[in-house]
PDB file of C-alpha atoms in Angstrom:
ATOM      1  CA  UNK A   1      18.475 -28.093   4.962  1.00  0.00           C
ATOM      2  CA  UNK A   2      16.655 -26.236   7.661  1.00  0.00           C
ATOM      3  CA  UNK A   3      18.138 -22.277   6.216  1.00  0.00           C
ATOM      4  CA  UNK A   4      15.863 -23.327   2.804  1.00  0.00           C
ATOM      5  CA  UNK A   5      12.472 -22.686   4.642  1.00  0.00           C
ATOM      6  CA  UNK A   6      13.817 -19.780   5.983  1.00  0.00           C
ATOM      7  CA  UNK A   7      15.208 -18.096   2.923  1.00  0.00           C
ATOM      8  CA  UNK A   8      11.663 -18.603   1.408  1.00  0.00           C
ATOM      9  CA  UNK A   9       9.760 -16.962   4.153  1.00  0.00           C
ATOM     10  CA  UNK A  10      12.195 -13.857   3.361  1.00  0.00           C
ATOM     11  CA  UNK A  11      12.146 -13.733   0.108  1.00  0.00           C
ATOM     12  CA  UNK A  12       7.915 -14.147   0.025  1.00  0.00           C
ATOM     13  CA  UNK A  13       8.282 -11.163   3.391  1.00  0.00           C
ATOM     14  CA  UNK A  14       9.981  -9.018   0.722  1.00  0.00           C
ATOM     15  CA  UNK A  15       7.688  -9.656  -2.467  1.00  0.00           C
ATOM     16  CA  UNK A  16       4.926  -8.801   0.263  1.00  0.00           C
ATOM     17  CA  UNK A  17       6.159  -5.508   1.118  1.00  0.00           C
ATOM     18  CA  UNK A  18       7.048  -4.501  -1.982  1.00  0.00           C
ATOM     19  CA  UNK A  19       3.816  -5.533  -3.007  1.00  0.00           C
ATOM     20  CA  UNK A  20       2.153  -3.524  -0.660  1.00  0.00           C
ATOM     21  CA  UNK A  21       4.238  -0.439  -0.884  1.00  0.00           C
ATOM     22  CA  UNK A  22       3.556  -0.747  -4.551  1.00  0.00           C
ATOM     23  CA  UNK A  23      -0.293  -0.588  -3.776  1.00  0.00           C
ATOM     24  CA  UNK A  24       0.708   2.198  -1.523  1.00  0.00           C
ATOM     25  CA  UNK A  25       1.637   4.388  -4.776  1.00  0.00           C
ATOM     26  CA  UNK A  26      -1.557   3.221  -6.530  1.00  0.00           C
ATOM     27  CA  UNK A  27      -0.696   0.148  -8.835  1.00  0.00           C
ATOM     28  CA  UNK A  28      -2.861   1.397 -11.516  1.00  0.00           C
ATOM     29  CA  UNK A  29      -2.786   4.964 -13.077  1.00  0.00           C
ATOM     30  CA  UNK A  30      -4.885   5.326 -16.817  1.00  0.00           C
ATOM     31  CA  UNK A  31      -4.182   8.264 -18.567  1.00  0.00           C
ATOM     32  CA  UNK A  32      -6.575   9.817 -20.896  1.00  0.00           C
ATOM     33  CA  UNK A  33      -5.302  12.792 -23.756  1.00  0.00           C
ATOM     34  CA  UNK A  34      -6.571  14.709 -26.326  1.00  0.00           C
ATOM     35  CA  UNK A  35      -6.787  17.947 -27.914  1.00  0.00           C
ATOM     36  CA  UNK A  36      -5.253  19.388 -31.372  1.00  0.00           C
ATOM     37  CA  UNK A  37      -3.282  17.810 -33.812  1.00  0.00           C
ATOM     38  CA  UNK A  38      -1.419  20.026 -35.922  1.00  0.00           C
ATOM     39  CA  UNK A  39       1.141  19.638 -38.753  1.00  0.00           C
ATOM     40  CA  UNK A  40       4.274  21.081 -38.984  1.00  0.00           C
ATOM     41  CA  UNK A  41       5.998  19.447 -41.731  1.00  0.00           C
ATOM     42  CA  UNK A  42       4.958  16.396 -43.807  1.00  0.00           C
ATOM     43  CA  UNK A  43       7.250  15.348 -46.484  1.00  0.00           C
ATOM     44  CA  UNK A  44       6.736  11.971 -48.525  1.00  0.00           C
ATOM     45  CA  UNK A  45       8.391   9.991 -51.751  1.00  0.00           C
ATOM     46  CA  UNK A  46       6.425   6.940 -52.658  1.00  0.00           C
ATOM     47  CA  UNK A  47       8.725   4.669 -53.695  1.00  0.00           C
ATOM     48  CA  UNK A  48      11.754   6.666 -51.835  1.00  0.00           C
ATOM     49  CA  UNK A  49      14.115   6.420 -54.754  1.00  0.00           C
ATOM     50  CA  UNK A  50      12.189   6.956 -57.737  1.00  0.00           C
ATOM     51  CA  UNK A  51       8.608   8.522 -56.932  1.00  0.00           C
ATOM     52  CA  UNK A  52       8.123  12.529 -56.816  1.00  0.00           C
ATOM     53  CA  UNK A  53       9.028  14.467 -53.343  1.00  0.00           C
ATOM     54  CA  UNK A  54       6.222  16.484 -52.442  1.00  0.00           C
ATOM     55  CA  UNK A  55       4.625  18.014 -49.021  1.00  0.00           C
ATOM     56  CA  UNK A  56       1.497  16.876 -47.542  1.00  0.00           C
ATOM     57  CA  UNK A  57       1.816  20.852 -45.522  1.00  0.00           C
ATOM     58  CA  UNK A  58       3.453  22.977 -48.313  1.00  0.00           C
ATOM     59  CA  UNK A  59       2.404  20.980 -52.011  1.00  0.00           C
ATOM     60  CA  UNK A  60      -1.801  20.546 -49.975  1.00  0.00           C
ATOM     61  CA  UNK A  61      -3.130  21.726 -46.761  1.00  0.00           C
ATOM     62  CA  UNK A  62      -3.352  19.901 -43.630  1.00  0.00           C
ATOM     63  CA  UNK A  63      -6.051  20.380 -41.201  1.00  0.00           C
ATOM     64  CA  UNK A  64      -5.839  20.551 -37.694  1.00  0.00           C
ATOM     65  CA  UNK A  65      -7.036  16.897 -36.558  1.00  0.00           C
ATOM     66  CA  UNK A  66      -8.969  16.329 -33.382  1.00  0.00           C
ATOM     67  CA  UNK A  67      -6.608  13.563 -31.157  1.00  0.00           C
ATOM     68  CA  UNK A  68      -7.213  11.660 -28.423  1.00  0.00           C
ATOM     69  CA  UNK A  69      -4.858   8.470 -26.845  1.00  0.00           C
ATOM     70  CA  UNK A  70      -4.957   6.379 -23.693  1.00  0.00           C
ATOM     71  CA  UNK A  71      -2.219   5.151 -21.621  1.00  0.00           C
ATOM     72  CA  UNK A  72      -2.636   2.365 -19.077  1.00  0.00           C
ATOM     73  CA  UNK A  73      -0.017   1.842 -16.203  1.00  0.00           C
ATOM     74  CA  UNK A  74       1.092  -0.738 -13.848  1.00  0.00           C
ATOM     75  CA  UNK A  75       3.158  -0.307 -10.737  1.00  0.00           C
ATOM     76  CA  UNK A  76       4.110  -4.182 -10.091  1.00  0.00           C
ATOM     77  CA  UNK A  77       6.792  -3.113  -7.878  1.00  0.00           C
ATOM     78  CA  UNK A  78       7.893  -0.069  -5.908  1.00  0.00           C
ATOM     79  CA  UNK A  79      10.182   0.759  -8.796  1.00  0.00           C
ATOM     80  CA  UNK A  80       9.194  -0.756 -11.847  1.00  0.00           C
ATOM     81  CA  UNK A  81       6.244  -0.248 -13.985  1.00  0.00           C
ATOM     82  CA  UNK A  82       4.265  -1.791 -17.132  1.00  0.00           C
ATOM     83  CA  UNK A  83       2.289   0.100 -19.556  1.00  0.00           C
ATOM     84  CA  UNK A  84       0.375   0.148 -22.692  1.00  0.00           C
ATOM     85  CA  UNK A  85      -0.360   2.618 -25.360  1.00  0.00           C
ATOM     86  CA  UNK A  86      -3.574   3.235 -27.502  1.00  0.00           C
ATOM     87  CA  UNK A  87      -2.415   6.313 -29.967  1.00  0.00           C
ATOM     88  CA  UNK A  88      -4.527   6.927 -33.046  1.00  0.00           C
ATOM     89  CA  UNK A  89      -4.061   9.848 -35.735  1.00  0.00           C
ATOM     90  CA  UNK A  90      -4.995  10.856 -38.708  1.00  0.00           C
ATOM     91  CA  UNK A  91      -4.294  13.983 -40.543  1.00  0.00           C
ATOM     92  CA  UNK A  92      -6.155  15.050 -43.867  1.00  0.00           C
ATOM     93  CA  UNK A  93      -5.113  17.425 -46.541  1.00  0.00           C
ATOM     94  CA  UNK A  94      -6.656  18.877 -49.732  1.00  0.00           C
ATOM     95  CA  UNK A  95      -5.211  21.290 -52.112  1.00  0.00           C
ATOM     96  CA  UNK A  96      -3.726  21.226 -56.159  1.00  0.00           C
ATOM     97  CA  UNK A  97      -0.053  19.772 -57.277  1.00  0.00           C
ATOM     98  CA  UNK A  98       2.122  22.710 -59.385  1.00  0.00           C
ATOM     99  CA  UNK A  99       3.608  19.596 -61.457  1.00  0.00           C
ATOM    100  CA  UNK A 100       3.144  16.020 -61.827  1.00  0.00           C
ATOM    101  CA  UNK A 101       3.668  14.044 -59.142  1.00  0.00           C
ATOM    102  CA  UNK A 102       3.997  10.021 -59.377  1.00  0.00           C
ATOM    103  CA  UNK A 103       3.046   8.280 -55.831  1.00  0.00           C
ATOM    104  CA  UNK A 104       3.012   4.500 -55.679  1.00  0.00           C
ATOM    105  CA  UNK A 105       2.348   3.790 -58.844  1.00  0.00           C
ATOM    106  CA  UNK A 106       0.021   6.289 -59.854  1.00  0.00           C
ATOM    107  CA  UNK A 107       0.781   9.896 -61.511  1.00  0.00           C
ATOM    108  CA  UNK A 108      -1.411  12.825 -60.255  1.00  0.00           C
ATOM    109  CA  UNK A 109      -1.968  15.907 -62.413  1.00  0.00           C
ATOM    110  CA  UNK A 110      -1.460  19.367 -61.468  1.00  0.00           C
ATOM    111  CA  UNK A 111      -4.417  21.706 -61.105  1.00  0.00           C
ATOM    112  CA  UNK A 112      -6.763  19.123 -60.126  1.00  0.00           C
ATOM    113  CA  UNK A 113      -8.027  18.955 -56.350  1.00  0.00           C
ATOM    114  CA  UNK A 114      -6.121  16.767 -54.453  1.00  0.00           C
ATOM    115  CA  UNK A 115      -7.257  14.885 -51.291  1.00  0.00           C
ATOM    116  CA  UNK A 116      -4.645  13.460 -49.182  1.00  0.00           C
ATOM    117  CA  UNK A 117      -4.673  10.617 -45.894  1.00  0.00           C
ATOM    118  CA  UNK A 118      -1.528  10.534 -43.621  1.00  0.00           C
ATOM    119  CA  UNK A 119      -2.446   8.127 -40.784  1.00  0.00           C
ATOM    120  CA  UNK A 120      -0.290   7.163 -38.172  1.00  0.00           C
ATOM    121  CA  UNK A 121      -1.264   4.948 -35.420  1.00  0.00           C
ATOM    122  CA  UNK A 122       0.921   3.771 -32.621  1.00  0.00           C
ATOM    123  CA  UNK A 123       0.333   0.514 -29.937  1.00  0.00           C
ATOM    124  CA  UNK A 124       3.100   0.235 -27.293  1.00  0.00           C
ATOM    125  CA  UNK A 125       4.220  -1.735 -24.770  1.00  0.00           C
ATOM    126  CA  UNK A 126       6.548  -0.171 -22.321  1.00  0.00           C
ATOM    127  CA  UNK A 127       8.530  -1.412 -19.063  1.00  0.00           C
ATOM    128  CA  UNK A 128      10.357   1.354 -16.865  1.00  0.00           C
ATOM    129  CA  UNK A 129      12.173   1.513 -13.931  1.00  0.00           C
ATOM    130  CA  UNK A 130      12.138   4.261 -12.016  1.00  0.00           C
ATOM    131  CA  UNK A 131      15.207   4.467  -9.586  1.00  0.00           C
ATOM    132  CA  UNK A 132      14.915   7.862  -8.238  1.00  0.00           C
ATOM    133  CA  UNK A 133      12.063   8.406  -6.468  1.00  0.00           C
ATOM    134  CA  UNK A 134      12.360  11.656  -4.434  1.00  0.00           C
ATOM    135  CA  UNK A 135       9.853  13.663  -1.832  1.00  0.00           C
ATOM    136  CA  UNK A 136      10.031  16.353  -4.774  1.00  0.00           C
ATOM    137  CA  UNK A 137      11.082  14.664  -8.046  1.00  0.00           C
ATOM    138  CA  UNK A 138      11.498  11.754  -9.416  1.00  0.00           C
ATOM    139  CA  UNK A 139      13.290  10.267 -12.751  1.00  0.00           C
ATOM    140  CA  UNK A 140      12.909   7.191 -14.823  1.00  0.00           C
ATOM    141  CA  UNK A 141      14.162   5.169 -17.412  1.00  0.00           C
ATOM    142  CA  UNK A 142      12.715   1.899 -19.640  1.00  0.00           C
ATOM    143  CA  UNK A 143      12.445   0.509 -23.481  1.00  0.00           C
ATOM    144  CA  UNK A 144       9.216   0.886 -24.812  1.00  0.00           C
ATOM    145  CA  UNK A 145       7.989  -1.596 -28.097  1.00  0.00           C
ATOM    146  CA  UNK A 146       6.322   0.203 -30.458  1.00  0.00           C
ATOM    147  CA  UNK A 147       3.727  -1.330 -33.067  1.00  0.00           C
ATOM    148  CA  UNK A 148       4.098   0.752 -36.155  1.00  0.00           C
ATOM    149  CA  UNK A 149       0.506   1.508 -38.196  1.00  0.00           C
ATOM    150  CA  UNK A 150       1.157   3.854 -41.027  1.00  0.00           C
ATOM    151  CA  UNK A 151      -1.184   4.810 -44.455  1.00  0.00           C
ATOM    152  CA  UNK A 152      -0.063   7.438 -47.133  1.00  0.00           C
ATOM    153  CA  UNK A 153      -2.987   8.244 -49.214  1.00  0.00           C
ATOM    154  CA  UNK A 154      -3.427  10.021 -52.416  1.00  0.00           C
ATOM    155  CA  UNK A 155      -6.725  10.303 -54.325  1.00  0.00           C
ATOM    156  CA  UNK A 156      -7.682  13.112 -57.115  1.00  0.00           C
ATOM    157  CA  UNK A 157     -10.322  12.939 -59.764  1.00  0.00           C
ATOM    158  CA  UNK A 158     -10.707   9.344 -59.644  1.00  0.00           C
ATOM    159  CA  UNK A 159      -7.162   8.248 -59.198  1.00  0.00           C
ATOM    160  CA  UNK A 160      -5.850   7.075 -55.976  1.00  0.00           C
ATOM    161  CA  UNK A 161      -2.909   4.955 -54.738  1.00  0.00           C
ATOM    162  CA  UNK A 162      -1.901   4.517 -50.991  1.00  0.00           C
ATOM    163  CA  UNK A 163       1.178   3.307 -48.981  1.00  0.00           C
ATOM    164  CA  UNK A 164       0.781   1.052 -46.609  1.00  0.00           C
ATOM    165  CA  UNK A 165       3.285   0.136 -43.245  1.00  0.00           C
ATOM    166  CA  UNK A 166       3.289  -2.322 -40.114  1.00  0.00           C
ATOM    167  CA  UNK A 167       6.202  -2.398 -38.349  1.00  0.00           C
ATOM    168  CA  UNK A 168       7.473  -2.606 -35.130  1.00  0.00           C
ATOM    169  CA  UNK A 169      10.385   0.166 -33.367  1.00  0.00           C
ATOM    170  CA  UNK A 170      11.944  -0.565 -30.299  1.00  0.00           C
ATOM    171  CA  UNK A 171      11.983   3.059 -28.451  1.00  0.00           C
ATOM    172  CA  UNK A 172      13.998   4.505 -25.344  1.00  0.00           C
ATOM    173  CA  UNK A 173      11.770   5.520 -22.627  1.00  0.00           C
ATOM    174  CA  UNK A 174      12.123   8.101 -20.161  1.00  0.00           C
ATOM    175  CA  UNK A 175      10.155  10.130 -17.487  1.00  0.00           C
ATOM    176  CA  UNK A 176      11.266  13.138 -15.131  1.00  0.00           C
ATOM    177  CA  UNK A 177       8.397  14.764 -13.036  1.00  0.00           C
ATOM    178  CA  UNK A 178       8.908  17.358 -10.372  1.00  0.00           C
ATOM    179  CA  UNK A 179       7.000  18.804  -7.802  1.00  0.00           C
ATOM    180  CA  UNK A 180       6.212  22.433  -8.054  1.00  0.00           C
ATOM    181  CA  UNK A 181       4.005  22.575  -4.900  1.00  0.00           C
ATOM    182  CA  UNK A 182       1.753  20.795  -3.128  1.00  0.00           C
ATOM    183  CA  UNK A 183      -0.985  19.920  -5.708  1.00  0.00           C
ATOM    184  CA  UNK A 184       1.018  20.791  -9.017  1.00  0.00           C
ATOM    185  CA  UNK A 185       4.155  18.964 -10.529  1.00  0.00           C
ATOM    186  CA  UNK A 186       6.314  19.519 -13.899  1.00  0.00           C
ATOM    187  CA  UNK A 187       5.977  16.334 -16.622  1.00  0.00           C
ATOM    188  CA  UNK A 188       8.081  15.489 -19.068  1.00  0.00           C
ATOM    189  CA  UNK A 189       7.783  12.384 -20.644  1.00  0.00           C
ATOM    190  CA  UNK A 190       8.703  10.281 -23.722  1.00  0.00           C
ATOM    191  CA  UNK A 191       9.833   7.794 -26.422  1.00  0.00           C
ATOM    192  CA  UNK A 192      12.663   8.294 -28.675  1.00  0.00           C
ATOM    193  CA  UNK A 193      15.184   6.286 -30.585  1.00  0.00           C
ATOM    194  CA  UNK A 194      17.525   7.368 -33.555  1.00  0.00           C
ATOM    195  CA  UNK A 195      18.834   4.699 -36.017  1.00  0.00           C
ATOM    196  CA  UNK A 196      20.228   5.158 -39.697  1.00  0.00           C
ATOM    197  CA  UNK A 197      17.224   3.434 -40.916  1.00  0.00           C
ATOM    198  CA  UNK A 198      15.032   6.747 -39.501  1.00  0.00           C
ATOM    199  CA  UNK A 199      13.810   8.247 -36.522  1.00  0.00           C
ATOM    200  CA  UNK A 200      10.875   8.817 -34.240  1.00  0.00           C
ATOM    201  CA  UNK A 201      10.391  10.904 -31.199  1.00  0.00           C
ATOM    202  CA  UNK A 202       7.315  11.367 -28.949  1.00  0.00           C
ATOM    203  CA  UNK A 203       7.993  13.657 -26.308  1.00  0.00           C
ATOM    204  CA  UNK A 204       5.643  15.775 -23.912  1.00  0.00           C
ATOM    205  CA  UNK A 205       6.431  18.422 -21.545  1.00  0.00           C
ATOM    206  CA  UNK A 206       3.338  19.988 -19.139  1.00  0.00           C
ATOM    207  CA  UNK A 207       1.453  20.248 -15.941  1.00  0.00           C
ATOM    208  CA  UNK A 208      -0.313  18.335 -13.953  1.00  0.00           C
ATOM    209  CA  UNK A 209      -2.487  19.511 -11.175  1.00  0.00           C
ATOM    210  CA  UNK A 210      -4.083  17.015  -8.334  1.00  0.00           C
ATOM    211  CA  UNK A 211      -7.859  17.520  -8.173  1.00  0.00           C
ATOM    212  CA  UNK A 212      -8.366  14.765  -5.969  1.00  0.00           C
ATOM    213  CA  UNK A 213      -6.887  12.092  -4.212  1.00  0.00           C
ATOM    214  CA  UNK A 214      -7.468   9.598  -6.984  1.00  0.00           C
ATOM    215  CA  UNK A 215      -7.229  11.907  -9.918  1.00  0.00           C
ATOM    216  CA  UNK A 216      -5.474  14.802 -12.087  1.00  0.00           C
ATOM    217  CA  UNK A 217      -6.122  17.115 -14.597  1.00  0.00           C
ATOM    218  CA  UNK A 218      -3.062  17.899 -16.975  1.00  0.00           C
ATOM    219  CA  UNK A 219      -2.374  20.209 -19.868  1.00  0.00           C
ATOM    220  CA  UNK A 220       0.538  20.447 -22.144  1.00  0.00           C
ATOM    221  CA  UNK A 221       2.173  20.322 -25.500  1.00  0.00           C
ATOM    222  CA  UNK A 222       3.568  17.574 -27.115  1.00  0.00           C
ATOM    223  CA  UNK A 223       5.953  16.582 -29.984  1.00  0.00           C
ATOM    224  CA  UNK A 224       6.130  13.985 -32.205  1.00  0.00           C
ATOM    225  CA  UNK A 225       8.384  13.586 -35.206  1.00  0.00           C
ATOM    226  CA  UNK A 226      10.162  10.983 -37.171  1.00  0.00           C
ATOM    227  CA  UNK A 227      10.481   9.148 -40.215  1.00  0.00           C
ATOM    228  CA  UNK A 228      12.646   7.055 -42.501  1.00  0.00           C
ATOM    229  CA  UNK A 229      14.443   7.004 -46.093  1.00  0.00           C
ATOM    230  CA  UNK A 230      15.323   4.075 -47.956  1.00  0.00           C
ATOM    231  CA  UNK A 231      14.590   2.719 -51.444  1.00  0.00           C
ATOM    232  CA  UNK A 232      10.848   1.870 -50.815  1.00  0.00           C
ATOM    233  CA  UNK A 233      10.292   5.018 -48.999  1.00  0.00           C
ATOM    234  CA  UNK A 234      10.858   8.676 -47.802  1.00  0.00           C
ATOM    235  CA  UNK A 235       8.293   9.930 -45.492  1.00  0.00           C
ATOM    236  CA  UNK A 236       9.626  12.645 -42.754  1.00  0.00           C
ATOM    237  CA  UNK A 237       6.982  14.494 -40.766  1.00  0.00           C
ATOM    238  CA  UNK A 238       6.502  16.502 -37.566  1.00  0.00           C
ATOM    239  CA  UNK A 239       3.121  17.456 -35.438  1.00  0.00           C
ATOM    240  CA  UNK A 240       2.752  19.619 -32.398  1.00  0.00           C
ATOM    241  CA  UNK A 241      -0.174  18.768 -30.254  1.00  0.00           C
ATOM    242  CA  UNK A 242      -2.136  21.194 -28.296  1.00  0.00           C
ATOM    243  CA  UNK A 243      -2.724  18.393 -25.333  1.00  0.00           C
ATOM    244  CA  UNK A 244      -5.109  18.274 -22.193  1.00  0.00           C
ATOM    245  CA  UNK A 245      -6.135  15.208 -20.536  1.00  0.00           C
ATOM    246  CA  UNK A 246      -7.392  13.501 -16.958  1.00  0.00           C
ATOM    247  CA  UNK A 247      -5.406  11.032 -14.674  1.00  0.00           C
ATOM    248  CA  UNK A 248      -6.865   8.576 -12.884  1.00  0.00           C
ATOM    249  CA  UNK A 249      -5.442   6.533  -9.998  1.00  0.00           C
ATOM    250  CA  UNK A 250      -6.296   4.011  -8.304  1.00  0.00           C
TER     251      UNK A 250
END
């Protein structure tokens, strides 16, 4: 009866200094990106079986989009952290059809100017644990949930039809950062999963540079690409990002 008390007192010792060793590595880290969004392929079929393929890159013109996101972290434990996800983006493109093309419902004529809506937002909730943590590099590993907020939109000369998707992805986490001197470290960072219902990858590789104790300043590029085909739709797309950002720790 008298080794219960005891076990307690260890067990609360060890939360303790894991707590505080996880306050050593600064519990919270918020990191803040934006830059250029631009398109590299965009390929949709609204429904996926029976409405016209056509590019949103190749058939119109996409611009190059102004992004920004924000990631929140928290180191609970030496090893284990809990983050969230704020990802907005929307890409616009304009342009004229060469033929016919029938998108959810509605049939758009060639020749006439063509204004076009791909949106594709992104919430996520991730957990990773991070079991090697080395004086130079460290690598880990997690599952991330991804809230899925999607629009396809088509409008020309007073027609217009959209595409609308929530969803939710479960996504394969993953970090790997290593130290390339004493202020500046390699990054490379991401979600991915790959399922036959589709796709999606998020991925981005860069430096980061220590301006302070509490802060960072990182630049990079970044890769995101996915999609999925099925009878209610085919939508495949790909955009490189042009990314800089500040990292805050405390």
């Amino acid at each position: 009866m008298r080794v219960k008390p005891f076990v307690v007192l260890l067990a609360a010792g060890a939360l303790g200094l894991a707590a505080a060793e996880a306050r050593a590595q600064d519990r919270w880290r918020v990191d803040i990106e934006n830059g250029a969004a631009i398109s590299g392929y965009n390929d949709v079929a609204i429904p996926g079986n029976t409405g016209t393929r056509f590019s949103m890159t190749d058939d119109l013109k996409s611009d190059t989009e102004y992004f920004w996101r924000v990631r929140a972290d928290f180191r609970f434990a030496p090893k284990h952290v809990l983050s969230g996800l704020i990802a907005p983006l929307t890409i616009n493109s304009s342009g004229t059809f060469d033929a016919p093309v029938d998108f959810a419902g509605a049939t758009f004529a060639p020749g006439i100017p063509t204004d076009g809506t791909w949106t594709f937002n992104s919430y996520r909730v991730t957990y990773r644990y991070e079991p090697w943590r080395k004086d130079t590099w460290m690598f880990g590993f997690g599952v991330s949930v991804k809230v899925r907020d999607a629009v396809i939109r088509l409008e020309s000369n007073g027609t217009s039809a959209e595409k609308t998707d929530l969803g939710v992805v479960p996504l394969i986490n993953f970090k790997f950062e290593r130290r390339l001197g004493e202020r500046t470290a390699f990054l490379l960072e991401g979600d991915a999963l790959a399922a036959p219902q589709g796709r999606a990858e998020d991925i981005f590789a860069g430096i980061v540079v220590d301006a302070g104790r509490q802060w960072s300043i990182k630049a990079g590029y970044r890769f995101l690409e996915g999609g999925a085909d099925n009878d209610e739709v085919y939508t495949f797309a790909a955009v490189h990002y042009v990314a800089a950002g500040v990292v805050f720790r405390f």
